[in-house]
Amino acid sequence: MDSTSKQTTSQRKRSSFVSSNSNRTVSSLASDSADGGLNEFNQPVSASPRKSSVKSQKPSLSPNKNSPLRSNTTHNKPTYSAISSPNKAPWRPPGRYQIPDILKSSENTLRPVNASIKTAARSKKSHLAATLSSTNKIKHSPGPDSAKKPAQPQAPIATTNTPQKRPWVPVGRSPQVLPLPALPAAKSNRPHALFDSKMRKILPKLKIMDLNPREQYVGLTKIGSGANGAVVRASKRSNSKYRVAIKRCFIDDTDTPHLAYILREIRIMGCISHANLVGLKEASLWGDYVWLAMDLMSCSVFGLLCNISTGLPEPLAVCVLRECLQGLIHLHNKGYMHRDVKCENLLLSSTGEVKLGDFGLATPISRNNTARLGTAKWMSPEVIREIPYDEKVDVWSTAITLIEIMDRVPPLYYLESTDDIFAEILWGPAPHFTFASPSNNIRDIASWMLDQDARRRPGAKDVLQEINRQINDGYLECASQADLAYFVQHVFDKAD
């Protein structure tokens, strides 16, 4: 009985407690629904309706228009849905971290887009579209009349590497330097065709060689150098006794004066043959050089003077003078003047021959010659004044050369300024011997050849006739070629 009564009593107390609590909970729910005091976690906020305001009021989960506990305060109804997504971030005013970086975005737009970035963007876009379509299907169920359409197969995304597009560049001057136009094609396959045609025109065919000179000549040894290039000694491959001196001249098609200099020398040496003039054996244009095979000589008179302490004795000087005059007479008879007679251009052979060479400044006598050409200390007054002159300028230069042979130096050797040299020649005393002691006959012949007036100056033929007359009369002594050859051999043997 006691246990039964105790159980009944406890059951009564429990039922009364539940009923009282249930009434209180319902009333509090009613008041909270009117005041907006419950949040989504059913936590009571405030039970008094007087403390509620428009800002703190929230829409209820199930609003009831007929509820007597509804607030009388007028406010606008919310336009958004009562059911909000729990993942949606609450609205916040834009802060510093949300300000877009315009410069960075402009760099990204101007930068070329890689194919991998384009592919990633396309896949992201397709994924977003699929997500939106599934969300719409959940929120809005299709009506009974709508038929289910089969899904369209998506085209495969191209994964090939597309060429990158160059960024846009403003229209303006191109920064690249355009290449020069191609040079016009040569009219001939041979190099230096113009020079080659002129050389073939002035030379006999027998003196033109079309083969490689390096294959035709052997034993090339340098023996000197000039303004046009080096001079070497060589012998023919087919005949070792055939020895020549080869001058190699560079051909530059743009250097017209230099080409004219070479052509003049080729014309005279190739077309005029004399025992006292250096002759041309053959010529060959190979590559950028013209090879001139000439008579091989032992040395020049200038080279001989450099190896002795005094000038040549008078008999040897007269011998050299006679040989030089014979070469000039033949050159003048052919219609040319030399314009550069000096010891450097007088060559000696091992047998005592004397030959005049270097015809680069030679010119026809028939032309109106007024150009100041030659070497300053050997120039005649009319050449310095640049008035018309003829072959008698060679007679003046030969007289200066005679003084150089016997004195070992030319007159005015102590002057270096060209203006001073010209002034001394025009208005100074007549050139004369300084260190040598020649005979009066040689002094008179030299003074006769150095007349300031070219009209009174003798020709080369007149001077040679006078020297031969005095030699025959015994007034002058002249050495033989054998004596000259012995002297040259003795000097160079002693120098070695």
C-alpha positions as a printed NumPy array, in Angstrom:
array([[   0.   ,    0.   ,    0.   ],
       [   2.729,    2.327,    0.949],
       [   4.605,    1.711,   -2.234],
       [   1.485,    2.085,   -4.321],
       [   0.524,    5.293,   -2.641],
       [   4.039,    6.666,   -3.037],
       [   4.01 ,    5.874,   -6.772],
       [   0.627,    7.519,   -7.215],
       [   1.754,   10.58 ,   -5.356],
       [   4.921,   10.906,   -7.469],
       [   2.941,   10.496,  -10.675],
       [   0.572,   13.258,   -9.631],
       [   3.427,   15.602,   -8.828],
       [   5.078,   14.867,  -12.196],
       [   1.901,   15.523,  -14.183],
       [   1.215,   18.765,  -12.361],
       [   4.788,   19.889,  -12.957],
       [   4.585,   19.117,  -16.672],
       [   1.27 ,   20.884,  -17.08 ],
       [   2.474,   23.983,  -15.282],
       [   5.693,   24.079,  -17.265],
       [   3.918,   23.482,  -20.545],
       [   1.576,   26.403,  -19.912],
       [   4.448,   28.638,  -19.065],
       [   6.404,   27.568,  -22.164],
       [   3.506,   28.178,  -24.54 ],
       [   2.879,   31.624,  -23.124],
       [   6.522,   32.503,  -23.36 ],
       [   6.61 ,   31.264,  -26.957],
       [   3.646,   33.419,  -27.783],
       [   5.249,   36.469,  -26.281],
       [   8.61 ,   35.709,  -27.937],
       [   7.041,   35.256,  -31.322],
       [   5.439,   38.67 ,  -31.012],
       [   8.551,   40.399,  -29.694],
       [  11.109,   38.601,  -31.844],
       [  13.068,   37.438,  -28.812],
       [  13.938,   33.921,  -30.085],
       [  16.741,   33.26 ,  -32.521],
       [  17.235,   30.213,  -34.672],
       [  18.67 ,   28.323,  -31.673],
       [  15.403,   28.997,  -29.583],
       [  17.165,   31.139,  -27.01 ],
       [  14.927,   33.768,  -25.255],
       [  16.159,   37.319,  -25.688],
       [  13.469,   39.57 ,  -24.165],
       [   9.919,   39.014,  -22.932],
       [   8.816,   42.633,  -22.854],
       [   7.161,   43.974,  -26.044],
       [   7.907,   47.625,  -25.081],
       [  11.642,   47.196,  -25.618],
       [  11.299,   45.956,  -29.175],
       [  12.175,   48.27 ,  -32.106],
       [  12.102,   48.238,  -35.875],
       [  15.848,   47.687,  -36.193],
       [  15.86 ,   44.686,  -33.852],
       [  12.682,   43.123,  -35.202],
       [  13.144,   39.966,  -37.279],
       [  10.571,   38.082,  -39.307],
       [   9.07 ,   35.129,  -37.527],
       [   9.202,   31.654,  -38.883],
       [   5.383,   31.461,  -39.174],
       [   3.841,   34.94 ,  -38.891],
       [   0.165,   35.1  ,  -37.86 ],
       [  -1.772,   38.191,  -38.889],
       [  -4.635,   37.455,  -36.397],
       [  -2.348,   37.043,  -33.393],
       [  -3.35 ,   39.371,  -30.543],
       [   0.272,   39.587,  -29.487],
       [   1.326,   41.238,  -32.826],
       [   3.02 ,   44.598,  -32.334],
       [   1.096,   47.693,  -33.381],
       [   4.27 ,   49.419,  -34.605],
       [   4.169,   50.138,  -38.326],
       [   7.173,   49.018,  -40.373],
       [   8.015,   47.92 ,  -43.898],
       [   7.717,   44.266,  -44.701],
       [  10.937,   42.5  ,  -45.609],
       [  11.298,   41.732,  -49.315],
       [  13.759,   38.889,  -48.91 ],
       [  12.787,   35.323,  -48.295],
       [  12.238,   34.111,  -44.802],
       [  14.367,   31.049,  -45.465],
       [  17.978,   32.192,  -45.776],
       [  20.971,   30.029,  -46.615],
       [  23.115,   29.27 ,  -43.591],
       [  26.323,   29.599,  -45.733],
       [  25.596,   33.138,  -46.919],
       [  27.912,   35.694,  -45.349],
       [  26.234,   38.625,  -43.602],
       [  26.32 ,   41.965,  -45.335],
       [  29.179,   44.224,  -44.386],
       [  30.096,   47.73 ,  -45.493],
       [  32.938,   47.786,  -48.02 ],
       [  36.23 ,   47.987,  -46.279],
       [  39.768,   48.656,  -47.316],
       [  40.407,   45.038,  -48.138],
       [  37.591,   44.987,  -50.679],
       [  38.764,   47.952,  -52.807],
       [  39.624,   46.542,  -56.255],
       [  43.204,   46.907,  -57.497],
       [  42.742,   48.641,  -60.858],
       [  46.412,   48.574,  -61.81 ],
       [  46.73 ,   44.869,  -61.157],
       [  43.591,   44.106,  -63.117],
       [  44.834,   46.225,  -66.052],
       [  48.12 ,   44.326,  -66.068],
       [  46.252,   41.052,  -66.152],
       [  44.131,   42.205,  -69.085],
       [  47.118,   43.438,  -71.082],
       [  49.167,   40.324,  -70.376],
       [  48.741,   37.51 ,  -72.906],
       [  46.551,   34.711,  -71.601],
       [  47.974,   31.232,  -71.582],
       [  46.032,   28.311,  -72.968],
       [  46.052,   26.606,  -69.549],
       [  44.418,   29.644,  -67.906],
       [  41.764,   29.743,  -70.626],
       [  41.013,   26.043,  -70.127],
       [  40.732,   26.461,  -66.349],
       [  38.346,   29.402,  -66.777],
       [  36.13 ,   27.409,  -69.152],
       [  35.974,   24.434,  -66.782],
       [  35.147,   26.712,  -63.846],
       [  32.387,   28.393,  -65.836],
       [  30.852,   25.07 ,  -66.856],
       [  31.   ,   23.832,  -63.247],
       [  29.236,   26.994,  -62.04 ],
       [  26.509,   26.604,  -64.666],
       [  25.912,   23.003,  -63.617],
       [  25.649,   24.052,  -59.96 ],
       [  23.125,   26.792,  -60.744],
       [  20.981,   24.45 ,  -62.801],
       [  20.879,   21.888,  -59.99 ],
       [  19.983,   24.594,  -57.466],
       [  17.137,   25.82 ,  -59.638],
       [  15.798,   22.28 ,  -59.891],
       [  15.723,   21.987,  -56.101],
       [  14.098,   25.371,  -55.452],
       [  11.621,   25.298,  -58.332],
       [  10.206,   21.9  ,  -59.133],
       [   8.939,   21.602,  -62.699],
       [   5.205,   21.551,  -63.352],
       [   3.301,   18.442,  -64.345],
       [   3.127,   19.588,  -68.001],
       [   6.836,   20.021,  -68.449],
       [   8.494,   17.079,  -70.172],
       [  11.916,   15.85 ,  -69.253],
       [  14.398,   16.688,  -71.974],
       [  17.5  ,   14.577,  -72.388],
       [  20.733,   16.33 ,  -71.429],
       [  22.744,   17.651,  -74.35 ],
       [  26.221,   16.154,  -74.564],
       [  28.874,   18.798,  -73.863],
       [  31.569,   19.376,  -76.406],
       [  35.013,   18.333,  -75.235],
       [  37.215,   21.205,  -74.13 ],
       [  40.121,   21.716,  -76.453],
       [  43.405,   21.198,  -74.682],
       [  45.685,   22.069,  -77.579],
       [  48.093,   24.937,  -77.11 ],
       [  46.742,   27.868,  -79.085],
       [  49.236,   30.504,  -80.248],
       [  49.567,   33.428,  -77.881],
       [  48.17 ,   36.709,  -79.066],
       [  50.546,   39.623,  -79.077],
       [  49.426,   42.56 ,  -76.938],
       [  48.035,   45.561,  -78.697],
       [  50.666,   48.127,  -79.608],
       [  49.798,   51.734,  -80.508],
       [  50.288,   52.619,  -84.134],
       [  53.522,   54.534,  -84.608],
       [  57.054,   54.323,  -85.846],
       [  58.384,   50.801,  -85.801],
       [  61.26 ,   50.375,  -83.348],
       [  62.976,   47.862,  -85.603],
       [  65.539,   49.06 ,  -88.155],
       [  64.567,   47.887,  -91.589],
       [  67.338,   46.031,  -93.471],
       [  69.079,   47.729,  -96.364],
       [  67.98 ,   46.713,  -99.833],
       [  70.042,   44.048, -101.514],
       [  72.853,   45.177, -103.77 ],
       [  72.187,   44.871, -107.488],
       [  73.47 ,   41.7  , -109.043],
       [  76.775,   41.961, -110.837],
       [  76.63 ,   41.944, -114.609],
       [  79.644,   39.637, -114.748],
       [  80.641,   36.595, -112.749],
       [  84.259,   37.783, -112.586],
       [  85.21 ,   40.073, -109.676],
       [  86.212,   43.64 , -110.574],
       [  84.839,   43.236, -114.079],
       [  85.428,   46.89 , -115.05 ],
       [  89.088,   46.848, -114.061],
       [  89.555,   43.47 , -115.729],
       [  88.08 ,   44.709, -118.997],
       [  90.345,   47.793, -119.007],
       [  93.431,   45.725, -118.237],
       [  92.664,   43.311, -121.071],
       [  92.132,   46.246, -123.412],
       [  95.564,   47.813, -122.852],
       [  97.657,   44.628, -122.541],
       [  98.57 ,   42.103, -125.227],
       [  96.852,   38.75 , -124.818],
       [ 100.178,   36.969, -124.356],
       [ 100.845,   38.94 , -121.167],
       [  97.526,   38.097, -119.461],
       [  97.459,   35.047, -117.226],
       [  94.118,   33.566, -116.135],
       [  95.61 ,   31.004, -113.736],
       [  96.259,   31.266, -110.021],
       [  99.679,   32.956, -109.602],
       [ 100.356,   31.034, -106.389],
       [ 100.25 ,   27.815, -108.384],
       [ 102.428,   29.154, -111.219],
       [ 105.209,   30.697, -109.11 ],
       [ 107.222,   29.191, -106.256],
       [ 109.769,   30.478, -103.743],
       [ 108.037,   33.772, -103.014],
       [ 110.419,   35.923, -100.924],
       [ 109.773,   39.521,  -99.94 ],
       [ 112.42 ,   41.928, -101.238],
       [ 110.692,   45.281, -100.755],
       [ 107.465,   47.196, -100.384],
       [ 105.885,   50.123, -102.118],
       [ 102.818,   52.305, -102.045],
       [ 100.828,   49.71 , -103.975],
       [ 101.907,   46.677, -101.977],
       [ 104.753,   44.294, -101.287],
       [ 107.31 ,   43.218, -103.881],
       [ 108.442,   39.582, -103.797],
       [ 110.985,   37.53 , -105.681],
       [ 109.746,   34.298, -107.268],
       [ 110.584,   31.77 , -109.952],
       [ 108.423,   29.966, -112.468],
       [ 107.314,   26.494, -111.416],
       [ 107.908,   25.132, -114.91 ],
       [ 111.342,   26.82 , -115.245],
       [ 113.36 ,   27.61 , -112.134],
       [ 115.754,   29.861, -114.098],
       [ 112.89 ,   32.164, -115.045],
       [ 112.985,   34.579, -112.104],
       [ 110.775,   37.63 , -111.75 ],
       [ 109.798,   40.301, -109.268],
       [ 106.083,   40.277, -108.444],
       [ 104.225,   43.343, -107.245],
       [ 100.827,   42.61 , -105.77 ],
       [  98.341,   45.525, -105.805],
       [  94.989,   45.572, -104.025],
       [  91.995,   46.433, -106.22 ],
       [  89.332,   48.687, -104.726],
       [  86.599,   49.565, -107.206],
       [  85.724,   52.736, -105.264],
       [  89.289,   54.142, -105.307],
       [  89.386,   55.567, -108.818],
       [  92.755,   57.418, -108.546],
       [  94.488,   54.291, -107.3  ],
       [  93.054,   52.216, -110.138],
       [  94.194,   54.824, -112.661],
       [  97.68 ,   54.702, -111.126],
       [  97.868,   50.925, -111.587],
       [  96.486,   51.004, -115.119],
       [  99.04 ,   53.635, -116.205],
       [ 101.872,   51.496, -114.898],
       [ 100.481,   48.388, -116.59 ],
       [ 100.05 ,   50.208, -119.901],
       [ 103.602,   51.57 , -120.043],
       [ 105.39 ,   48.464, -118.763],
       [ 103.293,   46.154, -120.922],
       [ 103.384,   48.115, -124.156],
       [ 106.763,   49.914, -124.09 ],
       [ 109.828,   47.713, -124.18 ],
       [ 113.358,   49.057, -123.694],
       [ 116.578,   47.898, -122.071],
       [ 116.517,   50.839, -119.653],
       [ 112.835,   50.546, -118.696],
       [ 111.378,   47.944, -116.337],
       [ 109.235,   45.594, -118.394],
       [ 106.095,   43.64 , -117.537],
       [ 106.271,   39.896, -118.134],
       [ 102.642,   39.011, -117.364],
       [  99.693,   40.174, -115.273],
       [  96.947,   38.27 , -113.507],
       [  93.828,   39.488, -111.749],
       [  93.112,   36.892, -109.079],
       [  90.625,   37.638, -106.318],
       [  91.017,   41.197, -105.073],
       [  94.634,   41.561, -106.205],
       [  96.398,   42.093, -109.483],
       [  99.733,   40.311, -109.757],
       [ 102.379,   42.063, -111.881],
       [ 105.383,   39.931, -112.841],
       [ 108.261,   42.299, -113.751],
       [ 111.982,   42.215, -114.468],
       [ 113.893,   41.101, -111.397],
       [ 116.472,   43.693, -110.267],
       [ 119.004,   43.492, -107.457],
       [ 118.38 ,   46.842, -105.779],
       [ 117.643,   50.487, -106.367],
       [ 120.212,   53.275, -106.446],
       [ 118.656,   54.57 , -103.233],
       [ 119.209,   51.177, -101.597],
       [ 122.803,   51.22 , -102.778],
       [ 123.401,   54.679, -101.282],
       [ 121.975,   53.52 ,  -97.966],
       [ 124.762,   50.931,  -97.719],
       [ 127.686,   53.298,  -98.343],
       [ 128.963,   56.303,  -96.426],
       [ 129.539,   58.582,  -99.437],
       [ 128.008,   59.071, -102.84 ],
       [ 129.006,   57.217, -105.984],
       [ 132.218,   58.18 , -107.728],
       [ 131.841,   60.415, -110.78 ],
       [ 132.493,   57.679, -113.408],
       [ 129.794,   55.463, -111.91 ],
       [ 127.454,   58.465, -111.633],
       [ 127.98 ,   59.295, -115.328],
       [ 127.257,   55.647, -116.227],
       [ 123.964,   55.697, -114.313],
       [ 123.084,   59.097, -115.828],
       [ 123.602,   57.875, -119.39 ],
       [ 121.461,   54.768, -118.86 ],
       [ 118.677,   56.833, -117.296],
       [ 118.694,   59.338, -120.158],
       [ 118.446,   56.551, -122.72 ],
       [ 115.334,   55.204, -121.024],
       [ 113.774,   58.677, -120.818],
       [ 114.447,   59.358, -124.491],
       [ 112.649,   56.171, -125.486],
       [ 109.741,   56.963, -123.137],
       [ 109.446,   60.504, -124.539],
       [ 109.537,   59.207, -128.076],
       [ 106.556,   56.969, -127.197],
       [ 104.659,   60.067, -126.095],
       [ 104.912,   59.739, -122.287],
       [ 106.615,   61.677, -119.506],
       [ 107.601,   60.002, -116.233],
       [ 107.15 ,   62.878, -113.69 ],
       [ 108.823,   60.986, -110.817],
       [ 112.499,   60.41 , -111.645],
       [ 114.582,   59.826, -108.475],
       [ 117.043,   57.316, -107.029],
       [ 114.242,   55.193, -105.568],
       [ 112.897,   54.525, -109.072],
       [ 116.285,   53.744, -110.656],
       [ 116.878,   49.993, -110.351],
       [ 120.16 ,   48.103, -110.708],
       [ 120.616,   44.505, -111.818],
       [ 123.344,   42.061, -110.898],
       [ 124.854,   42.543, -114.373],
       [ 125.094,   46.338, -114.086],
       [ 121.913,   47.236, -115.987],
       [ 120.086,   50.417, -115.008],
       [ 116.326,   50.547, -115.49 ],
       [ 113.768,   53.214, -114.77 ],
       [ 110.634,   51.931, -113.039],
       [ 107.439,   52.964, -111.255],
       [ 105.316,   54.498, -113.999],
       [ 102.326,   55.266, -111.814],
       [ 102.556,   59.023, -112.428],
       [ 103.424,   58.782, -116.12 ],
       [ 101.109,   60.671, -118.458],
       [ 100.864,   61.4  , -122.189],
       [ 102.807,   64.442, -123.316],
       [ 100.03 ,   65.497, -125.693],
       [  97.662,   66.315, -122.847],
       [  97.398,   69.703, -121.167],
       [  99.303,   68.752, -118.017],
       [  99.112,   71.233, -115.146],
       [  98.656,   68.931, -112.137],
       [ 101.167,   69.189, -109.308],
       [ 102.311,   65.562, -109.188],
       [ 105.62 ,   64.037, -108.18 ],
       [ 107.974,   64.286, -105.194],
       [ 108.451,   67.777, -103.753],
       [ 112.27 ,   67.992, -103.703],
       [ 112.474,   66.707, -107.301],
       [ 109.722,   68.926, -108.775],
       [ 110.472,   71.504, -111.429],
       [ 109.321,   75.139, -111.01 ],
       [ 106.594,   74.858, -113.668],
       [ 105.064,   71.857, -111.91 ],
       [ 105.015,   73.763, -108.616],
       [ 103.38 ,   76.777, -110.288],
       [ 100.821,   74.43 , -111.915],
       [ 101.271,   75.919, -115.339],
       [ 101.313,   73.798, -118.52 ],
       [ 104.471,   71.709, -118.767],
       [ 105.972,   69.015, -121.012],
       [ 108.616,   66.265, -120.899],
       [ 111.338,   68.704, -119.815],
       [ 110.17 ,   68.259, -116.233],
       [ 111.955,   64.881, -116.389],
       [ 115.211,   66.643, -117.308],
       [ 115.008,   68.788, -114.146],
       [ 114.291,   65.727, -112.003],
       [ 117.207,   63.841, -113.595],
       [ 119.613,   66.664, -112.688],
       [ 118.409,   66.569, -109.053],
       [ 118.939,   62.792, -109.163],
       [ 122.513,   63.286, -110.401],
       [ 123.264,   65.509, -107.399],
       [ 121.639,   62.904, -105.137],
       [ 123.816,   60.125, -106.59 ],
       [ 127.05 ,   61.993, -105.9  ],
       [ 126.062,   63.805, -102.671],
       [ 124.12 ,   60.773, -101.298],
       [ 121.276,   63.177, -100.464],
       [ 119.183,   65.479, -102.666],
       [ 119.339,   69.268, -102.454],
       [ 117.163,   70.78 ,  -99.719],
       [ 117.454,   67.513,  -97.798],
       [ 117.288,   69.526,  -94.572],
       [ 113.787,   70.863,  -95.298],
       [ 110.653,   68.94 ,  -94.363],
       [ 107.863,   71.448,  -94.947],
       [ 106.474,   71.267,  -98.455],
       [ 105.846,   75.018,  -98.525],
       [ 109.455,   75.743,  -97.587],
       [ 110.698,   73.371, -100.276],
       [ 108.526,   74.993, -102.939],
       [ 109.595,   78.493, -101.895],
       [ 113.275,   77.554, -102.021],
       [ 112.915,   76.011, -105.49 ],
       [ 111.062,   79.024, -106.888],
       [ 112.963,   81.933, -105.293],
       [ 116.078,   80.438, -103.726],
       [ 119.471,   79.805, -105.274],
       [ 119.809,   77.163, -107.955],
       [ 120.328,   73.59 , -106.728],
       [ 123.989,   72.618, -106.48 ],
       [ 126.361,   69.961, -105.104],
       [ 126.969,   70.141, -101.359],
       [ 129.19 ,   67.223, -100.278],
       [ 130.662,   65.895, -103.535],
       [ 133.463,   67.467, -105.557],
       [ 132.523,   66.845, -109.197],
       [ 134.38 ,   68.117, -112.218],
       [ 133.468,   71.408, -113.808],
       [ 132.016,   69.598, -116.805],
       [ 129.518,   67.766, -114.587],
       [ 128.705,   71.018, -112.786],
       [ 128.038,   72.744, -116.097],
       [ 125.826,   69.913, -117.361],
       [ 123.84 ,   69.917, -114.106],
       [ 123.386,   73.719, -114.214],
       [ 122.253,   73.485, -117.836],
       [ 119.627,   70.883, -116.928],
       [ 118.403,   73.006, -113.955],
       [ 117.44 ,   76.128, -115.89 ],
       [ 114.41 ,   77.841, -114.327],
       [ 113.002,   78.63 , -117.766],
       [ 111.728,   75.41 , -119.328],
       [ 112.04 ,   76.949, -122.809],
       [ 115.824,   77.28 , -122.417],
       [ 116.169,   73.922, -120.658],
       [ 117.527,   71.15 , -122.898],
       [ 115.74 ,   67.916, -123.665],
       [ 116.904,   64.465, -122.618],
       [ 118.282,   63.778, -126.085],
       [ 120.326,   66.991, -126.055],
       [ 121.862,   66.168, -122.681],
       [ 122.798,   62.635, -123.765],
       [ 124.449,   63.933, -126.924],
       [ 126.506,   66.432, -124.93 ],
       [ 127.631,   63.763, -122.439],
       [ 128.612,   61.369, -125.228],
       [ 130.572,   64.147, -126.979],
       [ 132.515,   64.998, -123.822],
       [ 133.179,   61.286, -123.168],
       [ 134.494,   60.874, -126.694],
       [ 136.625,   64.017, -126.346],
       [ 138.023,   62.78 , -123.046],
       [ 136.508,   65.441, -120.852],
       [ 134.352,   62.984, -118.948],
       [ 135.05 ,   59.502, -117.677],
       [ 132.267,   56.916, -117.777],
       [ 132.379,   53.479, -116.087],
       [ 131.15 ,   50.346, -117.815],
       [ 128.267,   48.123, -116.785],
       [ 130.737,   45.518, -115.548],
       [ 132.346,   48.102, -113.233],
       [ 128.939,   49.057, -111.914],
       [ 127.992,   45.415, -111.346],
       [ 131.242,   44.795, -109.48 ],
       [ 130.705,   47.83 , -107.265],
       [ 127.166,   46.753, -106.383],
       [ 128.274,   43.212, -105.639],
       [ 131.136,   44.449, -103.471],
       [ 128.881,   46.756, -101.452],
       [ 126.295,   44.118, -100.644],
       [ 128.851,   41.405,  -99.954],
       [ 130.488,   43.736,  -97.466],
       [ 127.102,   44.556,  -95.929],
       [ 126.34 ,   40.84 ,  -95.425]])
